[in-house]
Amino acid sequence: MGAVKNSGIGRMLRIDCGRAFLSGRFAVSVIMGVTVCYFAMLFCGYHSPAVHIFVYMHSKSIVFLALIAGVLPYSACFYADFLHGNIRNVLGRADMGQYVFSKSVTAVASSVAAFLLGKLIFVALYSARYPICPPQTMEALKDVILYEDIVAKGWYALFFLLASLQMALYCGVLCQVVMLVSIWIPNLSVMFSIPIGVFYVVTFHFRNIMNADFLNLTCIFDGVTRVWERDIWNFVYALFVAAALFLLLLRATIWAMRRKMYHV
């Protein structure tokens, strides 16, 4: 029985991954991410070094557009299954928990990947025209940013990867929130306004209410703000918080789906 279940979940994951990563929505999401980065660059100064642009883009509220672009690829999968009437056919052949798990993992993974690719493609294109990090850049950012030692050693690709991945985790969390909301409110406008609402509430209201960066999702996931003293602690903490939120939201999503389908 265990082998059958493993085979079933594996097949569902393969199908969902194909639909998410090989879709036009994924490509559009990546392109939108690159475009948003260039748009945000307008507020950060022209012809600045790549590290400077990358760090100061994080302080601009326009970054919420990149988070919205990142959740596009597969976050509407529940909405689509309800809209086209596929949900009962699928659940007639598959376990509810496996179905929700497969959709959730795939949607979150595609959101993280789309956001990460958009960010890194922008950095690669921008760095081809402008310097990455001249000495005066590090002097201006000294003791301010995460992964400062990595930048000082010239490991710029690793810096951009780690910092982008941290914010991509935030995108994955927002994707799971969108999926949960879509079960109860099957409206695309409402669904995709959720990241905006969460971003602004967390960024502005929580920051004013709680003067603790380690409880502020924006600080935890922005990839450049130092929450803990050591860089590795910041990265591991972001992974831990993202995993905890994913598991919590996954449980809530399974519960919501059971309530929606079976009224239990």
XYZ file of C-alpha atoms in Angstrom:
264
model
C 0.000 0.000 0.000
C 2.835 2.389 0.851
C 4.461 1.817 -2.537
C 1.172 2.543 -4.284
C 0.764 5.783 -2.381
C 4.329 6.837 -3.105
C 3.772 6.038 -6.773
C 0.555 8.090 -6.767
C 2.084 11.156 -5.163
C 5.108 10.901 -7.444
C 2.884 10.832 -10.513
C 0.881 13.817 -9.296
C 4.045 15.794 -8.609
C 5.384 15.059 -12.104
C 2.116 16.162 -13.727
C 1.828 19.303 -11.603
C 5.486 20.233 -12.175
C 5.010 19.903 -15.919
C 1.949 22.141 -15.818
C 3.678 24.731 -13.638
C 7.222 24.935 -15.009
C 6.491 24.277 -18.691
C 3.617 26.725 -18.929
C 3.582 30.121 -20.556
C 2.623 31.598 -17.188
C 5.991 30.609 -15.748
C 7.872 32.339 -18.575
C 5.659 35.422 -18.263
C 6.275 35.484 -14.511
C 10.052 35.478 -15.000
C 9.865 38.224 -17.632
C 7.621 40.309 -15.368
C 10.109 39.854 -12.525
C 12.949 41.207 -14.676
C 10.780 44.109 -15.836
C 9.792 45.029 -12.272
C 13.471 45.087 -11.269
C 14.250 47.527 -14.077
C 11.250 49.642 -13.078
C 12.373 49.676 -9.431
C 15.845 50.685 -10.595
C 14.416 54.050 -11.685
C 13.961 54.912 -7.999
C 17.474 53.818 -6.986
C 19.626 56.036 -9.200
C 21.092 55.489 -12.649
C 24.438 53.905 -13.444
C 25.005 52.734 -9.871
C 27.064 49.602 -9.161
C 25.074 46.360 -9.272
C 25.400 45.626 -5.540
C 24.195 49.142 -4.685
C 21.158 48.807 -6.975
C 20.386 45.336 -5.643
C 20.479 46.411 -1.979
C 18.516 49.626 -2.324
C 15.800 48.074 -4.474
C 14.796 46.117 -1.369
C 13.867 49.325 0.460
C 11.407 50.377 -2.248
C 7.739 49.479 -1.868
C 7.612 48.705 -5.594
C 9.119 45.304 -4.725
C 5.594 44.029 -4.015
C 5.066 43.929 -7.812
C 7.873 41.388 -8.088
C 6.218 39.304 -5.358
C 2.925 39.380 -7.262
C 4.700 38.379 -10.477
C 6.329 35.508 -8.643
C 3.085 33.940 -7.425
C 1.492 33.823 -10.897
C 2.695 30.486 -12.352
C 0.561 27.957 -10.452
C -1.100 29.623 -7.459
C -4.493 29.568 -9.224
C -4.454 25.763 -9.620
C -7.267 25.185 -7.082
C -9.264 28.009 -8.640
C -8.869 26.407 -12.093
C -9.886 22.948 -10.843
C -13.053 24.348 -9.250
C -13.819 26.546 -12.268
C -13.595 23.687 -14.788
C -15.181 21.089 -12.541
C -12.077 18.902 -12.388
C -11.863 18.853 -8.617
C -14.386 16.063 -7.960
C -12.972 13.872 -10.723
C -9.464 14.240 -9.344
C -10.486 13.620 -5.741
C -12.423 10.557 -6.862
C -9.091 8.969 -7.784
C -6.641 10.640 -5.395
C -6.273 11.150 -1.667
C -7.176 14.667 -0.518
C -3.915 15.163 1.387
C -1.801 14.026 -1.554
C -3.714 16.238 -3.958
C -3.283 19.367 -1.833
C 0.342 18.527 -1.019
C 1.264 18.044 -4.687
C -0.422 21.264 -5.783
C 1.033 23.248 -2.887
C 4.614 22.030 -3.251
C 4.565 22.605 -7.000
C 3.007 26.069 -6.752
C 5.432 27.196 -4.055
C 8.443 25.739 -5.895
C 7.449 27.409 -9.178
C 6.898 30.738 -7.392
C 10.312 30.550 -5.721
C 11.975 29.587 -9.013
C 10.221 32.291 -11.057
C 11.079 35.039 -8.573
C 14.674 33.836 -8.259
C 15.196 33.634 -12.025
C 13.702 37.089 -12.604
C 15.983 38.616 -9.997
C 19.150 36.858 -11.193
C 18.507 37.548 -14.881
C 18.134 41.249 -14.045
C 21.418 41.195 -12.100
C 23.217 39.427 -14.959
C 21.918 41.894 -17.563
C 22.641 44.920 -15.405
C 26.130 43.714 -14.420
C 27.046 43.337 -18.089
C 26.809 47.133 -18.466
C 27.772 48.539 -15.066
C 30.407 47.674 -12.427
C 29.380 45.134 -9.807
C 31.007 46.475 -6.654
C 33.777 49.119 -6.697
C 35.452 49.855 -3.324
C 33.311 52.901 -2.519
C 30.180 50.732 -2.665
C 31.349 48.538 0.192
C 32.327 51.597 2.225
C 28.785 52.954 1.866
C 27.189 49.616 2.783
C 29.636 48.513 5.472
C 27.970 46.899 8.513
C 24.567 47.364 6.868
C 23.966 44.358 4.633
C 23.887 40.618 5.031
C 26.628 38.509 3.460
C 29.073 41.409 3.643
C 32.038 39.030 3.918
C 30.941 37.216 0.762
C 30.804 40.499 -1.148
C 34.186 41.573 0.266
C 35.722 38.332 -1.037
C 34.357 39.033 -4.505
C 31.871 36.148 -4.494
C 29.207 38.315 -6.071
C 27.239 35.515 -7.734
C 26.850 33.762 -4.372
C 25.754 37.013 -2.718
C 23.070 37.654 -5.329
C 21.920 34.028 -5.155
C 21.582 33.875 -1.354
C 19.940 37.300 -1.016
C 17.513 36.575 -3.868
C 16.674 33.149 -2.480
C 15.706 34.654 0.870
C 13.168 36.946 -0.738
C 12.022 34.130 -3.019
C 11.042 32.218 0.131
C 8.717 35.108 0.993
C 7.213 34.766 -2.462
C 6.595 31.068 -1.775
C 4.812 31.884 1.482
C 2.576 34.425 -0.272
C 1.814 31.865 -2.975
C 0.523 29.443 -0.339
C -1.611 32.220 1.168
C -3.122 32.917 -2.271
C -3.941 29.218 -2.684
C -5.647 29.084 0.705
C -7.738 32.164 -0.065
C -8.696 30.771 -3.498
C -10.557 27.862 -1.858
C -13.024 30.201 -0.150
C -12.999 33.191 -2.510
C -12.778 32.021 -6.152
C -12.058 35.480 -7.513
C -8.774 36.234 -9.285
C -8.821 39.928 -8.382
C -9.176 39.142 -4.690
C -6.630 36.314 -4.831
C -3.884 38.370 -6.409
C -4.519 41.375 -4.207
C -3.547 39.237 -1.207
C 0.241 39.652 -1.713
C -0.209 43.437 -1.815
C -2.215 43.401 1.396
C 0.171 41.103 3.231
C 3.199 43.067 2.025
C 1.865 46.415 3.216
C 0.495 45.142 6.519
C 3.750 43.365 7.358
C 6.014 46.116 6.057
C 4.355 49.136 7.595
C 1.897 48.200 10.339
C 3.782 45.308 11.944
C 6.987 47.328 11.897
C 5.276 50.113 13.841
C 3.551 47.762 16.279
C 6.439 45.371 16.899
C 9.915 46.786 17.154
C 11.469 43.338 16.662
C 12.986 42.496 13.281
C 13.009 38.751 13.989
C 9.171 38.814 13.966
C 8.886 40.946 10.820
C 8.559 38.851 7.665
C 9.898 41.675 5.511
C 13.124 41.835 7.516
C 13.453 38.062 7.747
C 13.089 37.505 4.019
C 14.415 40.647 2.324
C 17.893 39.153 1.990
C 19.841 42.249 2.946
C 18.660 43.175 6.453
C 20.660 41.754 9.346
C 18.314 40.209 11.921
C 20.916 38.072 13.713
C 24.621 38.704 14.199
C 25.947 35.952 11.951
C 25.015 35.593 8.281
C 24.445 31.851 8.482
C 21.969 32.362 11.339
C 19.966 34.781 9.196
C 19.799 32.367 6.279
C 18.912 29.325 8.406
C 16.315 31.353 10.306
C 14.675 32.418 7.030
C 14.555 28.764 5.912
C 13.092 27.712 9.267
C 10.393 30.407 9.257
C 9.495 29.651 5.627
C 9.212 25.901 6.366
C 7.117 26.527 9.489
C 4.751 28.867 7.639
C 4.475 26.444 4.715
C 3.542 23.534 6.990
C 1.048 25.681 8.888
C -0.553 26.951 5.681
C -0.532 23.455 4.172
C -2.486 22.104 7.148
C -4.896 25.033 6.888
C -5.306 24.412 3.149
C -6.079 20.704 3.622
C -8.606 21.582 6.339
C -10.217 24.255 4.143
C -10.428 21.875 1.187
C -12.087 19.173 3.322
C -14.589 21.722 4.624
C -15.296 22.960 1.113
C -15.720 19.520 -0.445
C -17.138 17.377 2.336
C -18.549 19.955 4.796
C -16.688 18.337 7.698
